[in-house]
Short mmCIF file of C-alpha atoms (C1' of nucleotides) in Angstrom, two decimals:
data_model
loop_
_atom_site.label_atom_id
_atom_site.label_comp_id
_atom_site.label_asym_id
_atom_site.label_seq_id
_atom_site.Cartn_x
_atom_site.Cartn_y
_atom_site.Cartn_z
CA MET X 1 -120.18 74.06 64.99
CA GLN X 2 -123.75 74.79 64.99
CA ASN X 3 -125.08 71.14 63.74
CA LYS X 4 -123.92 68.32 62.14
CA TYR X 5 -124.46 69.64 58.39
CA THR X 6 -122.99 73.07 58.37
CA ASP X 7 -120.14 71.34 60.30
CA ILE X 8 -119.26 69.06 57.29
CA TYR X 9 -120.80 71.55 54.76
CA ASN X 10 -117.79 73.24 56.04
CA LYS X 11 -115.19 71.22 56.25
CA ILE X 12 -115.81 69.76 52.53
CA ALA X 13 -115.95 73.64 51.35
CA ASP X 14 -112.58 74.43 52.89
CA LYS X 15 -110.47 71.42 51.20
CA ILE X 16 -111.85 72.18 47.80
CA ARG X 17 -111.02 75.65 48.41
CA LYS X 18 -107.16 74.69 49.71
CA GLY X 19 -107.39 72.77 46.15
CA GLN X 20 -107.20 68.89 48.67
CA PHE X 21 -110.23 67.80 46.49
CA ALA X 22 -109.12 68.56 42.90
CA PRO X 23 -111.68 70.00 40.21
CA GLY X 24 -112.75 66.92 38.37
CA THR X 25 -111.87 64.55 41.26
CA LYS X 26 -114.82 63.05 43.15
CA LEU X 27 -115.35 63.12 46.56
CA ALA X 28 -116.45 60.18 48.70
CA SER X 29 -120.09 58.72 48.07
CA GLU X 30 -122.62 59.44 49.88
CA HIS X 31 -122.15 55.98 52.18
CA GLU X 32 -118.49 56.65 52.18
CA LEU X 33 -119.22 60.17 53.60
CA MET X 34 -121.63 58.32 56.20
CA LYS X 35 -119.09 56.45 57.60
CA GLN X 36 -116.27 59.23 58.03
CA PHE X 37 -118.46 61.96 59.92
CA ASP X 38 -120.86 59.20 62.04
CA THR X 39 -123.81 60.37 60.56
CA SER X 40 -127.21 59.20 58.95
CA ARG X 41 -127.69 59.83 55.16
CA GLU X 42 -129.77 62.54 54.81
CA THR X 43 -127.43 64.44 57.26
CA ILE X 44 -124.75 64.26 54.24
CA ARG X 45 -126.80 64.87 51.76
CA LYS X 46 -127.90 68.42 53.19
CA ALA X 47 -124.54 69.46 53.08
CA LEU X 48 -123.77 68.63 49.98
CA ASN X 49 -126.61 69.65 48.43
CA HIS X 50 -125.48 72.65 49.85
CA LEU X 51 -122.62 72.53 48.16
CA ALA X 52 -123.76 71.77 44.90
CA GLN X 53 -126.35 75.02 45.54
CA ASN X 54 -122.82 77.24 46.10
CA GLY X 55 -121.25 75.48 43.08
CA PHE X 56 -118.42 73.42 45.36
CA ILE X 57 -119.69 70.49 43.73
CA GLN X 58 -121.63 68.86 40.94
CA LYS X 59 -123.89 65.85 41.94
CA ILE X 60 -124.64 63.26 39.14
CA GLN X 61 -126.61 60.49 39.54
CA GLY X 62 -125.28 56.55 39.67
CA LYS X 63 -121.62 58.43 39.23
CA GLY X 64 -121.03 60.78 42.00
CA SER X 65 -120.14 63.67 43.22
CA ILE X 66 -117.62 65.76 41.30
CA VAL X 67 -115.59 69.00 42.65
CA LEU X 68 -116.19 71.97 40.05
CA ASP X 69 -113.65 74.44 39.61
CA ALA X 70 -115.09 76.93 42.24
CA VAL X 71 -115.83 80.32 40.43
CA LYS X 72 -114.21 81.94 43.33
CA PRO X 73 -117.60 81.19 45.52
CA ASP X 74 -116.46 83.50 47.69
CA LEU X 75 -117.44 86.44 46.03
CA ARG X 76 -121.02 85.73 44.91
CA PHE X 77 -123.29 88.48 44.41
CA SER X 78 -126.08 85.89 45.34
CA GLU X 79 -124.47 86.25 49.26
CA LEU X 80 -125.33 89.09 51.47
CA LEU X 81 -121.60 90.27 52.36
CA SER X 82 -120.63 93.73 54.24
CA PHE X 83 -117.74 95.84 52.22
CA LYS X 84 -115.44 94.33 55.11
CA GLU X 85 -116.06 90.88 54.78
CA SER X 86 -115.81 91.30 50.61
CA ALA X 87 -112.89 92.82 50.79
CA GLU X 88 -111.31 90.25 53.18
CA LYS X 89 -112.43 87.41 50.69
CA MET X 90 -110.40 89.49 48.17
CA ASN X 91 -107.45 90.15 49.71
CA LYS X 92 -107.83 93.93 49.07
CA HIS X 93 -106.44 96.82 50.83
CA ALA X 94 -108.96 98.53 51.79
CA ARG X 95 -110.16 101.36 53.55
CA THR X 96 -112.94 103.76 54.77
CA HIS X 97 -113.87 107.50 54.47
CA VAL X 98 -116.53 108.42 56.52
CA GLU X 99 -117.54 111.40 54.61
CA GLU X 100 -121.18 111.62 56.95
CA LEU X 101 -122.51 110.77 59.91
CA ASN X 102 -126.09 112.02 61.09
CA LEU X 103 -128.87 111.69 62.34
CA GLU X 104 -131.80 112.83 61.12
CA VAL X 105 -134.97 113.76 59.57
CA ALA X 106 -135.03 111.80 56.20
CA GLU X 107 -136.11 112.91 52.96
CA ASP X 108 -139.77 111.76 51.83
CA GLU X 109 -138.23 109.06 49.21
CA ILE X 110 -135.52 107.41 51.86
CA CYS X 111 -138.80 107.35 54.44
CA ASN X 112 -140.40 105.18 51.49
CA HIS X 113 -138.25 103.12 51.06
CA LEU X 114 -137.43 102.35 54.97
CA GLN X 115 -141.04 102.00 54.34
CA ILE X 116 -141.46 104.38 57.63
CA PRO X 117 -144.14 107.61 57.64
CA ALA X 118 -142.55 110.67 55.91
CA GLY X 119 -140.48 112.84 58.73
CA SER X 120 -139.23 110.01 60.11
CA VAL X 121 -135.46 110.45 61.76
CA VAL X 122 -132.79 108.03 60.77
CA TRP X 123 -129.26 107.33 60.95
CA LYS X 124 -127.44 108.54 57.33
CA VAL X 125 -124.33 107.03 57.01
CA HIS X 126 -122.13 108.40 53.40
CA ARG X 127 -118.62 105.96 52.93
CA VAL X 128 -116.67 106.41 50.63
CA ARG X 129 -114.58 102.78 50.24
CA GLU X 130 -110.78 103.26 49.11
CA ILE X 131 -109.30 100.08 47.39
CA ASP X 132 -105.64 99.64 46.62
CA GLY X 133 -105.44 103.41 47.16
CA GLU X 134 -108.31 104.92 44.91
CA ARG X 135 -111.37 105.95 46.27
CA ILE X 136 -113.63 103.54 44.00
CA ILE X 137 -117.21 103.85 45.80
CA LEU X 138 -119.79 105.59 47.43
CA ASP X 139 -121.64 103.75 49.95
CA LYS X 140 -124.78 105.69 51.20
CA ASP X 141 -126.61 103.61 53.68
CA TYR X 142 -130.07 104.86 55.92
CA LEU X 143 -131.10 103.12 58.70
CA ASN X 144 -134.15 103.26 60.76
CA SER X 145 -132.66 104.45 63.87
CA SER X 146 -136.24 102.43 65.87
CA TYR X 147 -133.79 99.49 65.55
CA VAL X 148 -130.29 101.19 65.57
CA LYS X 149 -130.43 103.00 68.14
CA HIS X 150 -126.44 104.35 68.46
CA LEU X 151 -123.84 104.82 65.66
CA SER X 152 -120.52 106.05 66.04
CA LYS X 153 -117.72 106.79 63.25
CA ALA X 154 -115.31 104.22 64.81
CA ILE X 155 -118.51 101.89 64.01
CA CYS X 156 -118.92 102.69 60.68
CA GLU X 157 -115.13 102.74 59.95
CA LYS X 158 -114.98 99.39 61.03
CA SER X 159 -118.53 97.27 60.09
CA ILE X 160 -121.91 98.37 60.24
CA TYR X 161 -123.09 94.87 59.60
CA GLN X 162 -120.72 93.61 62.18
CA TYR X 163 -121.83 96.11 64.87
CA ILE X 164 -125.56 95.05 64.79
CA GLU X 165 -124.72 91.06 64.61
CA GLN X 166 -122.37 91.09 67.56
CA GLU X 167 -122.73 94.22 69.71
CA LEU X 168 -126.75 94.31 69.06
CA ASP X 169 -127.34 90.72 69.08
CA MET X 170 -130.01 91.32 66.47
CA VAL X 171 -129.65 88.68 62.67
CA ILE X 172 -129.68 89.75 59.69
CA GLY X 173 -131.95 87.75 57.20
CA PHE X 174 -131.76 88.91 53.43
CA ALA X 175 -131.71 91.63 51.31
CA LYS X 176 -132.87 92.91 47.87
CA LYS X 177 -130.88 93.79 45.59
CA GLU X 178 -130.91 95.68 41.86
CA ILE X 179 -128.29 96.89 39.35
CA VAL X 180 -128.33 99.74 37.44
CA ILE X 181 -126.42 102.29 35.30
CA GLU X 182 -126.81 105.97 36.38
CA ASP X 183 -125.20 109.43 35.22
CA SER X 184 -122.85 110.34 37.93
CA GLN X 185 -124.14 113.04 40.15
CA GLU X 186 -121.73 116.09 42.00
CA GLU X 187 -121.67 113.87 45.14
CA ASP X 188 -120.29 111.20 43.20
CA ASP X 189 -117.56 113.85 41.78
CA ARG X 190 -116.73 115.38 44.57
CA LEU X 191 -115.77 112.58 46.63
CA LEU X 192 -114.83 109.66 44.40
CA GLU X 193 -112.06 109.60 41.88
CA MET X 194 -113.92 109.72 38.89
CA ASN X 195 -110.71 109.89 36.28
CA GLY X 196 -113.72 111.19 33.68
CA HIS X 197 -116.36 108.59 34.00
CA THR X 198 -119.72 110.19 33.42
CA ASN X 199 -122.26 107.30 35.05
CA VAL X 200 -121.81 105.02 38.11
CA VAL X 201 -122.58 101.55 39.05
CA VAL X 202 -125.59 101.65 41.21
CA VAL X 203 -126.53 99.11 43.67
CA ARG X 204 -129.56 99.60 45.47
CA LYS X 205 -129.99 97.51 48.53
CA PHE X 206 -133.01 96.62 50.90
CA VAL X 207 -131.76 94.47 53.94
CA TYR X 208 -134.23 92.72 56.57
CA PHE X 209 -133.65 91.25 60.13
CA ASP X 210 -134.30 87.95 60.74
CA ASP X 211 -138.00 88.23 61.65
CA THR X 212 -138.69 90.13 57.94
CA THR X 213 -138.22 93.67 59.41
CA LEU X 214 -136.57 96.14 56.94
CA PHE X 215 -134.30 98.01 58.92
CA GLN X 216 -131.59 99.43 56.15
CA TYR X 217 -131.94 101.19 52.70
CA THR X 218 -128.75 101.01 50.77
CA GLU X 219 -126.84 102.87 47.77
CA SER X 220 -123.51 101.94 46.41
CA ARG X 221 -121.95 103.71 43.92
CA HIS X 222 -118.78 102.27 42.00
CA ARG X 223 -116.77 103.36 39.62
CA PRO X 224 -117.79 101.41 36.38
CA ASP X 225 -114.35 100.78 35.60
CA LYS X 226 -113.73 99.13 38.84
CA PHE X 227 -117.06 97.49 39.24
CA ASN X 228 -117.11 93.57 39.18
CA TYR X 229 -119.44 91.34 40.13
CA VAL X 230 -119.25 87.16 39.75
CA ASP X 231 -121.49 84.47 40.32
CA PHE X 232 -122.92 80.92 40.02
CA ALA X 233 -126.36 80.33 38.90
CA ARG X 234 -128.00 76.78 38.61
CA ARG X 235 -130.95 76.15 35.63
CA ALA X 236 -134.07 75.41 37.44
CA PRO X 237 -134.83 72.00 37.40
CA GLY X 238 -138.98 71.47 36.27
CA LYS X 239 -141.39 71.46 33.47
CA MET E 1 -145.45 66.24 38.75
CA GLN E 2 -142.19 65.20 39.31
CA ASN E 3 -141.72 64.60 42.77
CA LYS E 4 -144.03 65.82 45.52
CA TYR E 5 -141.72 68.43 46.74
CA THR E 6 -141.14 70.54 43.77
CA ASP E 7 -145.23 70.00 42.86
CA ILE E 8 -145.86 71.32 46.46
CA TYR E 9 -143.26 74.02 45.99
CA ASN E 10 -144.72 75.24 42.55
CA LYS E 11 -148.54 75.22 44.09
CA ILE E 12 -147.60 77.38 46.97
CA ALA E 13 -145.30 79.27 45.20
CA ASP E 14 -147.77 80.68 42.15
CA LYS E 15 -149.91 80.89 44.56
CA ILE E 16 -148.07 83.66 46.49
CA ARG E 17 -147.67 85.01 43.18
CA LYS E 18 -150.92 85.10 42.25
CA GLY E 19 -151.23 87.34 45.82
CA GLN E 20 -154.30 84.28 47.19
CA PHE E 21 -151.29 83.92 49.45
CA ALA E 22 -150.75 87.98 50.49
CA PRO E 23 -146.94 89.33 52.26
CA GLY E 24 -147.23 89.36 55.64
CA THR E 25 -149.47 86.50 56.15
CA LYS E 26 -148.20 83.18 57.46
CA LEU E 27 -148.67 79.97 55.96
CA ALA E 28 -150.09 76.96 57.16
CA SER E 29 -147.68 75.49 59.86
CA GLU E 30 -145.92 72.80 58.52
CA HIS E 31 -148.08 69.87 60.79
CA GLU E 32 -151.32 71.30 59.13
CA LEU E 33 -149.33 71.42 55.51
CA MET E 34 -148.73 67.92 55.98
CA LYS E 35 -152.36 66.88 56.55
CA GLN E 36 -153.06 69.26 53.36
CA PHE E 37 -150.66 67.77 51.15
CA ASP E 38 -150.89 64.04 52.61
CA THR E 39 -146.99 63.69 52.95
CA SER E 40 -144.13 63.86 55.57
CA ARG E 41 -143.02 66.66 57.23
CA GLU E 42 -139.67 66.59 55.73
CA THR E 43 -140.92 66.73 52.12
CA ILE E 44 -143.06 69.52 53.55
CA ARG E 45 -139.68 71.06 54.44
CA LYS E 46 -137.81 70.98 51.69
CA ALA E 47 -140.51 72.60 49.83
CA LEU E 48 -140.64 75.20 52.50
CA ASN E 49 -136.80 75.58 52.18
CA HIS E 50 -136.74 76.11 48.98
CA LEU E 51 -139.39 78.84 48.89
CA ALA E 52 -136.96 80.69 52.09
CA GLN E 53 -133.60 79.85 49.27
CA ASN E 54 -135.76 82.04 46.56
CA GLY E 55 -137.53 84.71 48.72
CA PHE E 56 -140.82 83.84 48.72
CA ILE E 57 -140.91 83.31 52.46
CA GLN E 58 -139.12 83.82 55.71
CA LYS E 59 -139.22 81.17 58.31
CA ILE E 60 -139.04 81.80 61.75
CA GLN E 61 -138.81 78.86 64.71
CA GLY E 62 -141.27 78.78 66.98
CA LYS E 63 -143.74 81.39 64.84
CA GLY E 64 -144.28 80.02 61.63
CA SER E 65 -143.29 80.70 57.22
CA ILE E 66 -144.06 84.55 56.99
CA VAL E 67 -144.89 85.38 52.91
CA LEU E 68 -142.77 88.13 51.48
CA ASP E 69 -143.32 90.51 49.46
CA ALA E 70 -141.52 88.93 46.31
CA VAL E 71 -138.55 90.82 45.18
CA LYS E 72 -140.17 89.20 41.75
CA PRO E 73 -138.57 86.36 42.36
CA ASP E 74 -139.04 85.47 38.86
CA LEU E 75 -136.18 87.61 37.49
CA ARG E 76 -132.96 86.50 39.37
CA PHE E 77 -129.39 87.49 38.39
CA SER E 78 -128.87 84.20 40.20
CA GLU E 79 -131.17 82.12 37.79
CA LEU E 80 -129.91 80.96 34.25
CA LEU E 81 -132.77 81.71 32.24
CA SER E 82 -132.90 82.42 28.48
CA PHE E 83 -133.06 85.88 26.44
CA LYS E 84 -136.82 84.27 25.91
CA GLU E 85 -137.83 83.03 29.02
CA SER E 86 -136.64 86.19 31.06
CA ALA E 87 -138.35 88.46 28.28
CA GLU E 88 -141.22 86.34 28.42
CA LYS E 89 -141.77 86.65 32.90
CA MET E 90 -141.20 90.16 32.48
CA ASN E 91 -144.16 90.18 29.68
CA LYS E 92 -142.19 92.70 27.41
CA HIS E 93 -142.37 92.78 23.67
CA ALA E 94 -139.27 91.39 22.46
CA ARG E 95 -137.84 90.23 19.20
CA THR E 96 -134.72 88.80 17.80
CA HIS E 97 -132.69 89.66 15.32
CA VAL E 98 -130.02 86.81 14.59
CA GLU E 99 -127.38 89.25 12.72
CA GLU E 100 -124.54 86.04 12.56
CA LEU E 101 -124.85 82.51 12.45
CA ASN E 102 -121.61 80.50 11.47
CA LEU E 103 -120.10 77.23 12.21
CA GLU E 104 -116.20 78.82 11.87
CA VAL E 105 -112.41 78.57 13.24
CA ALA E 106 -112.57 80.42 16.37
CA GLU E 107 -110.27 83.29 17.85
CA ASP E 108 -107.90 81.65 20.13
CA GLU E 109 -109.96 83.21 23.02
CA ILE E 110 -112.71 82.10 22.47
CA CYS E 111 -111.29 78.18 21.70
CA ASN E 112 -109.58 79.43 25.29
CA HIS E 113 -112.84 79.79 27.31
CA LEU E 114 -114.52 77.11 25.94
CA GLN E 115 -111.52 75.50 27.01
CA ILE E 116 -111.12 73.74 23.45
CA PRO E 117 -107.66 73.33 21.12
CA ALA E 118 -106.62 76.41 19.20
CA GLY E 119 -108.09 76.53 15.52
CA SER E 120 -111.33 74.65 17.25
CA VAL E 121 -114.71 74.99 14.95
CA VAL E 122 -117.67 76.19 17.31
CA TRP E 123 -120.85 78.19 16.23
CA LYS E 124 -120.72 81.95 16.65
CA VAL E 125 -124.09 83.43 17.08
CA HIS E 126 -124.54 87.16 17.17
CA ARG E 127 -127.89 87.84 17.59
CA VAL E 128 -129.40 91.75 18.83
CA ARG E 129 -132.63 91.78 21.21
CA GLU E 130 -134.74 94.37 20.36
CA ILE E 131 -137.67 95.24 23.23
CA ASP E 132 -140.27 97.50 22.79
CA GLY E 133 -139.04 98.54 19.67
CA GLU E 134 -135.88 99.59 20.19
CA ARG E 135 -132.69 97.25 20.52
CA ILE E 136 -130.71 97.22 23.36
CA ILE E 137 -128.61 93.64 23.67
CA LEU E 138 -125.75 92.52 21.28
CA ASP E 139 -126.01 88.43 22.33
CA LYS E 140 -122.81 86.90 21.21
CA ASP E 141 -122.61 82.83 21.64
CA TYR E 142 -119.97 80.36 21.10
CA LEU E 143 -121.14 77.02 21.58
CA ASN E 144 -118.72 73.81 21.24
CA SER E 145 -119.54 72.32 18.12
CA SER E 146 -118.71 68.69 19.43
CA TYR E 147 -121.85 68.78 21.25
CA VAL E 148 -124.14 71.16 19.72
CA LYS E 149 -124.13 69.93 15.94
CA HIS E 150 -126.49 71.53 14.27
CA LEU E 151 -128.24 74.68 14.56
CA SER E 152 -130.19 77.25 12.13
CA LYS E 153 -131.42 81.01 12.06
CA ALA E 154 -135.05 79.41 13.53
CA ILE E 155 -133.98 77.75 16.13
CA CYS E 156 -131.54 81.21 17.51
CA GLU E 157 -134.52 83.02 16.67
CA LYS E 158 -136.82 80.98 19.03
CA SER E 159 -134.61 79.49 21.50
CA ILE E 160 -131.26 77.94 21.55
CA TYR E 161 -131.39 76.51 24.97
CA GLN E 162 -134.75 75.66 24.18
CA TYR E 163 -133.19 73.59 20.99
CA ILE E 164 -130.85 72.06 23.20
CA GLU E 165 -133.10 70.71 25.66
CA GLN E 166 -135.75 69.71 23.92
CA GLU E 167 -134.46 68.27 20.77
CA LEU E 168 -131.32 67.43 21.56
CA ASP E 169 -132.61 65.81 25.05
CA MET E 170 -129.59 67.67 27.20
CA VAL E 171 -129.74 69.04 30.52
CA ILE E 172 -127.78 72.33 30.99
CA GLY E 173 -126.62 72.34 34.80
CA PHE E 174 -124.97 75.43 35.63
CA ALA E 175 -123.30 78.58 34.56
CA LYS E 176 -120.76 81.02 35.68
CA LYS E 177 -121.26 84.44 35.47
CA GLU E 178 -119.39 87.63 35.63
CA ILE E 179 -120.54 91.53 35.25
CA VAL E 180 -118.57 94.45 34.16
CA ILE E 181 -118.52 97.83 32.35
CA GLU E 182 -117.07 98.06 29.07
CA ASP E 183 -116.36 101.04 26.53
CA SER E 184 -118.80 100.14 23.40
CA GLN E 185 -117.15 99.01 20.61
CA GLU E 186 -117.49 99.65 16.81
CA GLU E 187 -120.30 96.13 16.66
CA ASP E 188 -122.06 97.92 19.84
CA ASP E 189 -122.67 101.04 18.16
CA ARG E 190 -123.56 99.47 14.48
CA LEU E 191 -126.12 97.04 15.56
CA LEU E 192 -127.80 98.48 18.76
CA GLU E 193 -129.41 101.93 19.38
CA MET E 194 -126.48 103.30 21.66
CA ASN E 195 -128.61 106.80 21.69
CA GLY E 196 -125.26 108.55 22.18
CA HIS E 197 -123.73 105.92 25.21
CA THR E 198 -120.10 105.02 24.78
CA ASN E 199 -120.17 102.07 27.18
CA VAL E 200 -121.97 98.59 27.61
CA VAL E 201 -122.56 96.06 30.72
CA VAL E 202 -120.93 92.90 29.30
CA VAL E 203 -122.65 89.95 31.01
CA ARG E 204 -120.19 87.15 30.02
CA LYS E 205 -120.93 83.51 30.84
CA PHE E 206 -119.98 80.28 30.95
CA VAL E 207 -122.37 77.73 30.64
CA TYR E 208 -122.23 73.48 31.50
CA PHE E 209 -123.90 70.72 31.01
CA ASP E 210 -125.46 68.75 33.98
CA ASP E 211 -122.34 66.37 33.45
CA THR E 212 -120.18 69.52 33.90
CA THR E 213 -118.87 69.77 30.04
CA LEU E 214 -118.60 73.60 29.24
CA PHE E 215 -120.43 74.10 25.91
CA GLN E 216 -121.21 78.09 25.80
CA TYR E 217 -119.16 81.01 26.14
CA THR E 218 -121.14 83.61 25.79
CA GLU E 219 -120.92 88.17 26.02
CA SER E 220 -124.05 89.33 26.34
CA ARG E 221 -123.85 93.73 26.04
CA HIS E 222 -126.49 95.41 26.99
CA ARG E 223 -127.40 99.32 26.57
CA PRO E 224 -126.62 100.69 30.01
CA ASP E 225 -130.12 102.95 30.46
CA LYS E 226 -131.70 99.71 29.99
CA PHE E 227 -129.88 97.28 31.81
CA ASN E 228 -131.37 95.93 35.25
CA TYR E 229 -130.77 93.34 37.43
CA VAL E 230 -132.54 92.35 40.18
CA ASP E 231 -131.73 89.34 43.57
CA PHE E 232 -132.71 87.89 46.35
CA ALA E 233 -129.77 87.69 48.92
CA ARG E 234 -129.66 85.33 51.82
CA ARG E 235 -127.63 86.10 54.95
CA ALA E 236 -124.83 83.03 55.40
CA PRO E 237 -125.33 81.48 58.52
CA GLY E 238 -122.66 80.66 60.92
CA LYS E 239 -120.06 82.41 62.38
"C1'" DT C 1 -148.20 74.30 78.55
"C1'" DA C 2 -149.05 74.11 73.85
"C1'" DG C 3 -147.71 74.59 69.16
"C1'" DT C 4 -144.14 76.56 66.25
"C1'" DG C 5 -140.01 75.77 63.54
"C1'" DG C 6 -134.69 72.67 62.96
"C1'" DT C 7 -131.79 68.80 63.61
"C1'" DC C 8 -131.08 64.42 63.02
"C1'" DT C 9 -132.39 59.07 62.25
"C1'" DA C 10 -132.45 54.63 59.72
"C1'" DG C 11 -134.91 52.33 56.40
"C1'" DA C 12 -136.78 51.84 52.27
"C1'" DC C 13 -137.62 52.13 47.49
"C1'" DC C 14 -136.84 53.94 43.01
"C1'" DA C 15 -133.69 55.69 39.03
"C1'" DC C 16 -129.30 55.64 36.72
"C1'" DC C 17 -124.18 54.34 35.70
"C1'" DA C 18 -120.78 51.07 35.16
"C1'" DT C 19 -119.22 46.17 34.02
"C1'" DT S 1 -125.51 42.79 39.07
"C1'" DG S 2 -123.63 46.38 42.39
"C1'" DG S 3 -123.10 50.94 43.67
"C1'" DT S 4 -124.04 55.54 43.41
"C1'" DG S 5 -127.79 59.46 44.28
"C1'" DG S 6 -133.36 60.43 44.34
"C1'" DT S 7 -137.28 60.81 46.92
"C1'" DC S 8 -140.21 59.70 50.75
"C1'" DT S 9 -141.30 58.12 55.27
"C1'" DA S 10 -142.46 58.10 60.50
"C1'" DG S 11 -140.72 59.15 64.53
"C1'" DA S 12 -137.49 60.81 67.73
"C1'" DC S 13 -135.73 65.38 70.20
"C1'" DC S 14 -134.75 69.70 70.59
"C1'" DA S 15 -135.39 75.33 70.05
"C1'" DC S 16 -138.37 78.99 70.31
"C1'" DT S 17 -143.21 81.80 70.64
"C1'" DA S 18 -146.57 82.59 72.60
"C1'" DT S 19 -150.29 82.51 76.53
#
DNA sequence: TAGTGGTCTAGACCACCAT
DNA sequence: TGGTGGTCTAGACCACTAT
């Protein structure tokens, strides 16, 4: 347990995920939850607001907190997950093939993306993701070697994020993402089982540490028929 | 002004958008903002946390709140905006062509999506979105006629959400969204300028009122080369 | 050590919903 | 009317960063 409200959040979220709190039913009132968790109302409210933000519940003034039919809130576009984490949450059989792993002088475009001087040395990692026996995603990662000094095939096969967080003890903060559709390139055709598809879904991602330093640029190239993203969106209040 | 913290949020967000607070610089401290806005610290913190959630700032303990280089946080995938709102925020020349507007017995699949009995009567609205002179999006909307009793061509040309919120005084709460790539259908080819593209990006959306009732199912079909979504994602803390 | 943000509390008052 | 959630406050204590 890190703090009370994430603890309460996790306990309630788990019960909703497991169906112990059924969709359509109401949670106990905030007053009741205060007693159950022996805490103050603001702390309960922090947990409940977080649950509402993530699509677990809907709070209605005067009524209570209604459990929603989860959108698999685990597979969120707005979450920043590694491939390994996503695959595990989806219960997929996944394998990673490291096709390329080099510390090299980066192309100008990559240096530009990483906001470092042209001619800088970066880690270039190309990995193919095999899911249920099919090679359907090509991940092209570029990492600022000033922050991530060492990488290995084993690390890339497992999870770079896990290595950064657990071994390097750096904290990943946030990312900017973009989705576009593009024509497939020679590399996609060579490394993926394209099954005749001529375009790919490209997810571009800029990933930052907690202290706002940019350390990674990634292009995740998906075979179009296997691409699927879900999300939960709230209507911005106001006006 | 509805309440203090959204007011403070909007004021700071506007200044960041306009560049009056430059990326990389720090906001005033929470203590300082308390004095500036004549309010308590928790109220300031609510506003700042909201700004952090939406990618405007990064809070660092012991240091302060750093202004981020905005990802055009206005064009977020995780936001629930109408086409009109999106187009306005992007400063695009947009036109809407209402191709179909009928109150009719819905197909079983649609009834299923809207969670109503087979054979129910629903509003079916097909609209083509023209942006910068090109017809590139086909929106197929289905609305539960028990909640939305009246619609007109004028309403559909303008904004259904605006009509629902301002005229019907209903509050739109949240939506579940999904993105997939599919082969284009005869209707896409007929109504859109496909320029030889043979697939479309389909955004499926289930939209709910504030009180958790489902009132709309939408399929938004985009020409692939014009599809672009951006988002800001935070790494879930914990574990 | 001083200043920053992070957590938590106990209580007030208000708005909305049910009865 | 009583119960629910929504806003706001003043203050305490802690953790981290600077110096």
